[in-house]
Coordinates of C-alpha atoms in Angstrom, one line a residue:
M73 CA -50.3 -5.3 -39.3
N74 CA -50.1 -6.5 -35.6
N75 CA -50.3 -10.1 -36.3
K76 CA -47.4 -9.1 -38.7
K77 CA -45.4 -7.5 -35.7
K78 CA -46.1 -9.8 -33.5
R79 CA -44.8 -13.0 -36.1
I80 CA -41.1 -10.9 -36.5
F81 CA -40.8 -10.8 -33.1
D82 CA -41.3 -13.7 -32.4
I83 CA -38.8 -14.6 -34.9
I84 CA -35.7 -12.3 -33.6
Q85 CA -36.6 -12.4 -29.9
I86 CA -38.5 -15.5 -29.2
G87 CA -36.2 -18.5 -30.7
Y88 CA -38.7 -21.4 -30.8
A89 CA -35.9 -23.8 -31.6
G90 CA -39.3 -25.3 -33.8
D91 CA -39.7 -22.7 -35.7
V92 CA -38.4 -22.5 -39.1
A93 CA -37.3 -18.6 -39.4
S94 CA -36.5 -18.0 -36.2
R95 CA -33.9 -20.8 -36.5
T96 CA -32.6 -19.3 -40.0
F97 CA -32.2 -15.9 -38.5
D98 CA -30.3 -17.4 -35.2
I99 CA -27.8 -19.1 -38.2
A100 CA -27.4 -15.8 -40.3
I101 CA -26.8 -13.4 -37.5
T102 CA -24.1 -16.1 -36.2
A103 CA -22.3 -16.1 -39.6
A104 CA -22.9 -12.2 -39.7
I105 CA -20.8 -12.5 -36.5
I106 CA -18.4 -14.8 -37.1
I107 CA -17.3 -12.8 -40.5
N108 CA -17.4 -9.7 -38.8
L109 CA -14.6 -11.3 -36.6
F110 CA -12.5 -12.6 -39.2
I111 CA -12.7 -9.5 -41.0
A112 CA -11.2 -7.8 -37.9
I113 CA -8.5 -9.9 -37.7
F114 CA -7.7 -10.5 -41.1
D115 CA -7.4 -6.5 -41.7
T116 CA -4.4 -6.5 -39.3
F117 CA -2.4 -8.6 -42.0
E118 CA -0.7 -6.7 -45.0
Q119 CA -2.1 -9.9 -47.2
S120 CA -5.9 -8.6 -46.5
I121 CA -4.8 -5.1 -48.6
P122 CA -5.2 -6.8 -51.9
Y123 CA -8.7 -8.5 -50.9
Q124 CA -10.0 -5.5 -49.1
P125 CA -12.7 -3.8 -51.3
V126 CA -14.2 -7.3 -51.2
L127 CA -14.0 -7.0 -47.5
D128 CA -15.9 -3.9 -47.3
V129 CA -18.5 -5.1 -49.1
I130 CA -18.7 -7.5 -47.0
E131 CA -18.7 -6.5 -44.1
W132 CA -21.3 -3.1 -45.5
I133 CA -23.4 -6.1 -46.2
T134 CA -23.4 -7.4 -42.3
V135 CA -23.8 -3.6 -40.9
I136 CA -27.1 -3.2 -42.9
G137 CA -28.1 -6.5 -41.6
F138 CA -27.4 -5.5 -38.1
T139 CA -29.1 -2.0 -39.0
I140 CA -32.4 -3.2 -40.3
E141 CA -32.5 -5.8 -36.9
Y142 CA -32.1 -3.4 -34.6
I143 CA -35.0 -0.8 -36.3
L144 CA -37.2 -4.2 -36.3
R145 CA -36.3 -5.0 -32.9
V146 CA -37.0 -0.9 -31.7
W147 CA -40.5 -1.5 -33.7
T148 CA -41.2 -4.4 -31.8
A149 CA -40.3 -3.5 -28.0
E150 CA -43.5 -3.2 -27.1
Y151 CA -44.2 -6.9 -27.1
L152 CA -40.5 -7.3 -24.9
Y153 CA -42.2 -4.8 -22.3
P154 CA -46.1 -5.9 -22.7
N155 CA -46.5 -3.5 -19.0
K156 CA -45.0 -0.2 -21.2
R157 CA -46.6 2.2 -23.7
T158 CA -45.1 1.8 -26.8
G159 CA -42.9 4.8 -26.7
I160 CA -42.0 3.7 -23.1
A161 CA -41.3 0.1 -24.0
R162 CA -38.9 1.4 -27.4
I163 CA -37.1 3.5 -25.2
K164 CA -36.8 1.0 -22.3
Y165 CA -35.3 -1.1 -25.0
I166 CA -32.9 1.6 -26.4
F167 CA -31.3 2.1 -23.4
S168 CA -31.6 -0.9 -22.0
G169 CA -27.7 -3.2 -22.5
S170 CA -28.6 -5.3 -25.3
G171 CA -30.2 -2.5 -27.0
I172 CA -26.9 -0.5 -26.5
V173 CA -24.9 -3.5 -27.7
D174 CA -26.9 -4.4 -30.5
L175 CA -26.4 -0.1 -31.4
L176 CA -23.3 -0.1 -31.0
S177 CA -22.5 -3.7 -33.7
F178 CA -23.3 -1.3 -36.7
L179 CA -22.9 2.6 -34.9
P180 CA -19.4 2.7 -35.6
N181 CA -19.5 1.8 -39.5
Y182 CA -21.9 5.4 -40.1
L183 CA -20.0 7.8 -37.3
P184 CA -17.0 7.7 -39.8
V185 CA -18.8 9.7 -43.0
F186 CA -20.0 12.6 -40.0
F187 CA -16.8 12.4 -38.6
P188 CA -13.9 11.5 -40.3
A189 CA -11.4 11.8 -38.5
G190 CA -11.9 9.6 -35.6
A191 CA -12.6 6.9 -38.9
V192 CA -9.5 4.8 -36.8
A193 CA -10.9 4.9 -33.6
F194 CA -14.4 4.1 -34.7
R195 CA -12.9 0.9 -36.4
M196 CA -12.4 -0.5 -32.6
F197 CA -15.7 -0.7 -31.8
R198 CA -15.9 -3.5 -34.6
V199 CA -15.3 -6.0 -31.7
I200 CA -18.3 -4.9 -29.9
R201 CA -20.0 -7.5 -32.9
I202 CA -19.1 -10.4 -30.7
L203 CA -20.8 -9.3 -28.2
R204 CA -24.1 -9.9 -30.0
I205 CA -23.4 -13.7 -30.1
F206 CA -24.8 -13.9 -26.5
R207 CA -28.3 -12.5 -28.1
V208 CA -28.5 -15.0 -30.4
N209 CA -31.2 -16.9 -29.0
S210 CA -29.7 -20.6 -29.7
Y211 CA -27.4 -19.1 -26.9
Y212 CA -29.9 -17.0 -25.0
D213 CA -30.9 -20.1 -22.0
A214 CA -27.4 -21.0 -21.7
L215 CA -26.5 -17.1 -20.9
N216 CA -29.3 -16.9 -17.9
V217 CA -27.9 -19.2 -16.3
I218 CA -24.3 -17.3 -16.3
T219 CA -27.0 -14.2 -15.5
E220 CA -28.8 -16.1 -12.8
V221 CA -25.5 -17.0 -10.8
I222 CA -24.0 -13.4 -11.3
R223 CA -27.9 -12.1 -9.7
R224 CA -27.6 -14.5 -7.0
K225 CA -24.0 -13.6 -5.8
R226 CA -24.0 -10.2 -6.4
D227 CA -23.7 -9.0 -3.2
Q228 CA -20.7 -11.0 -2.4
I229 CA -18.8 -10.4 -5.6
L230 CA -19.0 -6.1 -4.6
S231 CA -17.9 -6.9 -1.4
S232 CA -15.2 -8.6 -2.5
V233 CA -14.7 -6.2 -5.4
F234 CA -14.9 -3.2 -2.9
I235 CA -12.1 -4.8 -0.9
I236 CA -9.7 -5.4 -3.7
V237 CA -10.6 -2.0 -4.6
M238 CA -9.5 -0.3 -1.3
L239 CA -6.7 -2.4 -1.2
I240 CA -5.2 -1.3 -4.3
I241 CA -5.8 2.3 -3.3
A242 CA -4.1 1.5 -0.2
S243 CA -1.3 -0.3 -1.4
S244 CA -0.4 1.9 -4.3
L245 CA -0.2 5.3 -1.6
C246 CA 2.1 3.3 0.7
M247 CA 4.0 2.1 -2.5
Y248 CA 4.6 5.6 -3.6
S249 CA 5.8 6.7 -0.5
L250 CA 8.8 3.9 0.1
E251 CA 9.5 4.4 -3.8
H252 CA 9.1 8.2 -5.0
E253 CA 12.7 9.5 -3.4
A254 CA 14.4 6.1 -4.6
Q255 CA 13.4 6.8 -8.1
P256 CA 10.9 9.5 -8.5
E257 CA 11.4 8.9 -12.5
V258 CA 9.2 5.1 -12.2
F259 CA 6.5 6.4 -9.4
K260 CA 6.3 9.5 -10.3
N261 CA 2.7 10.1 -8.6
A262 CA -0.2 7.6 -7.1
F263 CA -1.7 6.4 -10.6
S264 CA 2.0 4.9 -11.3
G265 CA 1.1 3.5 -7.6
I266 CA -1.7 1.8 -8.5
W267 CA -0.7 0.7 -12.0
W268 CA 1.9 -1.3 -10.1
S269 CA -0.6 -2.3 -7.0
V270 CA -2.9 -3.8 -10.1
S271 CA -0.2 -5.6 -11.8
T272 CA 0.9 -7.0 -8.1
L273 CA -2.4 -7.8 -6.6
L274 CA -3.9 -9.7 -9.5
T275 CA -0.3 -11.6 -10.3
V276 CA 0.0 -9.7 -13.7
G277 CA 3.7 -9.3 -12.9
Y278 CA 4.5 -7.0 -16.3
G279 CA 7.8 -6.1 -14.5
D280 CA 8.1 -2.3 -16.0
I281 CA 7.4 -0.9 -12.3
Y282 CA 9.4 -2.8 -9.5
P283 CA 10.5 -1.6 -6.2
V284 CA 14.2 -1.5 -5.2
T285 CA 14.3 -0.4 -1.6
V286 CA 14.3 -3.2 0.9
L287 CA 11.0 -1.3 2.5
G288 CA 9.5 -1.2 -0.9
K289 CA 10.7 -5.7 -1.9
M290 CA 9.4 -6.1 1.6
F291 CA 6.0 -4.4 1.3
S292 CA 5.8 -6.2 -2.3
I293 CA 5.7 -9.1 -0.9
I294 CA 3.1 -8.8 1.7
I295 CA 1.2 -7.6 -1.1
T296 CA 1.1 -10.5 -3.7
F297 CA 0.4 -13.0 -1.5
L298 CA -3.1 -10.8 -0.3
G299 CA -3.7 -10.6 -3.8
V300 CA -3.7 -14.3 -4.1
G301 CA -5.9 -14.1 -1.7
M302 CA -7.5 -11.7 -3.3
V303 CA -8.9 -12.9 -6.6
A304 CA -9.6 -16.1 -5.1
I305 CA -12.8 -15.3 -3.4
P306 CA -14.4 -13.7 -6.3
T307 CA -13.7 -16.5 -8.7
G308 CA -14.8 -19.0 -5.8
I309 CA -17.9 -17.0 -5.0
L310 CA -18.6 -17.3 -8.7
S311 CA -17.2 -21.1 -9.1
A312 CA -19.9 -22.2 -5.9
G313 CA -22.6 -19.9 -7.7
F314 CA -22.2 -22.5 -10.9
V315 CA -21.7 -25.8 -8.7
E316 CA -25.5 -24.2 -6.6
Q317 CA -27.3 -23.6 -10.0
Y318 CA -26.7 -26.4 -11.8
S319 CA -27.2 -29.0 -8.9
L320 CA -30.2 -26.7 -8.4
I321 CA -31.0 -27.3 -12.4
K322 CA -30.1 -31.3 -11.6
K323 CA -31.9 -31.7 -9.0
S324 CA -35.2 -30.1 -11.0
T325 CA -34.7 -32.9 -13.6
D326 CA -34.2 -35.8 -11.4
Y327 CA -37.9 -34.7 -9.5
L328 CA -39.1 -34.0 -13.0
M329 CA -38.4 -37.9 -14.0
E330 CA -39.5 -39.0 -9.7
K331 CA -43.5 -40.0 -11.2
E332 CA -43.9 -40.9 -7.4
L333 CA -43.4 -37.0 -6.4
K334 CA -47.0 -36.3 -8.1
F335 CA -45.1 -33.8 -10.8
I336 CA -46.3 -34.0 -13.2
K337 CA -45.7 -32.2 -17.3
L338 CA -47.9 -29.3 -19.0
I339 CA -47.0 -28.6 -22.8
I340 CA -48.4 -25.5 -24.3
T341 CA -50.3 -25.6 -27.2
K342 CA -50.9 -22.5 -29.5
D343 CA -54.0 -21.5 -27.8
H344 CA -53.0 -22.2 -24.5
N345 CA -53.3 -19.4 -21.9
W346 CA -49.5 -19.3 -20.9
N347 CA -48.8 -19.0 -24.5
E348 CA -46.2 -16.3 -24.9
K349 CA -46.5 -14.9 -21.5
K350 CA -43.5 -14.7 -19.3
V351 CA -43.3 -16.2 -15.8
C352 CA -44.2 -13.0 -13.9
E353 CA -47.0 -12.8 -15.1
L354 CA -48.7 -16.3 -14.5
S355 CA -51.7 -17.0 -12.0
L356 CA -51.0 -20.4 -11.0
P357 CA -53.4 -22.8 -9.6
R358 CA -54.2 -22.7 -6.2
G359 CA -51.6 -25.5 -5.2
L360 CA -49.4 -25.8 -8.4
I361 CA -46.1 -24.7 -8.6
L362 CA -43.8 -24.1 -11.2
A363 CA -40.7 -26.0 -10.8
A364 CA -38.6 -25.8 -14.2
V365 CA -39.1 -25.1 -17.9
L366 CA -38.2 -27.4 -20.2
R367 CA -37.1 -25.8 -23.6
N368 CA -35.0 -27.7 -26.4
G369 CA -34.3 -30.5 -24.3
D370 CA -33.1 -28.7 -21.6
T371 CA -33.9 -27.6 -18.3
L372 CA -33.8 -23.9 -17.1
I373 CA -34.6 -22.9 -13.9
K374 CA -37.8 -20.6 -13.7
S375 CA -37.2 -17.0 -13.7
G376 CA -39.1 -13.9 -14.1
D377 CA -38.6 -13.0 -18.0
I378 CA -38.3 -16.3 -19.0
V379 CA -41.8 -16.6 -22.0
F380 CA -43.4 -19.6 -22.7
V381 CA -43.6 -20.7 -26.5
F382 CA -46.4 -23.9 -27.6
S383 CA -44.9 -27.1 -28.6
K384 CA -45.2 -29.2 -31.5
R385 CA -43.4 -32.0 -30.0
Y386 CA -45.5 -34.9 -28.6
M387 CA -45.0 -35.7 -25.0
A388 CA -46.7 -39.3 -23.3
D389 CA -46.6 -38.1 -19.9
A390 CA -47.8 -34.6 -20.8
Q391 CA -51.1 -33.5 -19.1
T392 CA -53.9 -31.0 -19.8
I393 CA -54.9 -28.9 -17.1
S394 CA -57.4 -25.5 -16.7
V395 CA -55.6 -22.1 -16.1

């Protein structure tokens, strides 16, 4: 039973490129997500009415598939969190960000059975299924680049967001004070000012709320210029983070290509001590530093949650060492 459970975990979670079952699973999940997205869009057209019964059947087939996958992920959660007890591991997965996305991808289809009055609102949650594309193993390593950049730059991003929020609140209260007497039906309260400040600072400019007094217009010009600069700050932070991350990946790739630097490649076999372990669980030999991980032809900067899987590919310059 444990071998079967471990095999299921490898298929739905690890995503080894050489595993036919795992690749088939990724393709099936990706197809189901795309089909659901197409159905959600097609439902907005009147031409979909004659095909509604067929669309409903297709959607329910994919929903049942998502449900089975979620149950299997909960069942095999002990392998995702090997340092936790089975019950704790399952709870940890259920309340994790990925677990919540997985749950919301199918739960709204079952809720109208118990709460018919909210059927229309529940259908809105179908769009959450598109987020599952980031859970597909084939794209997970690419997504790691994004999450790693956000993790590295989180303090700077939070600082810039805090400044933007404070500026929104301050400017909304100022504009409310300047414009409330001139147009009380437009700037009714502070929330009306917040709506104006958000659309102005983020350079959206809907035009439904705007100042008419001289002081209000002058203040609006100042806020518009500040908005251009404020929005550019988090954008610049993320852009710099991506440049740094890809530069780091390129350097690691270049190092791996430079034989005179005494870099060695280690290939993980099925019986290797590192097989199916996370980076954070490794006990590296003295003097050995893990620089990067090669997977499916891509070079990954190591992080603690990367799982090693054995390779069936032959590498001429790979070496065998005792670890």
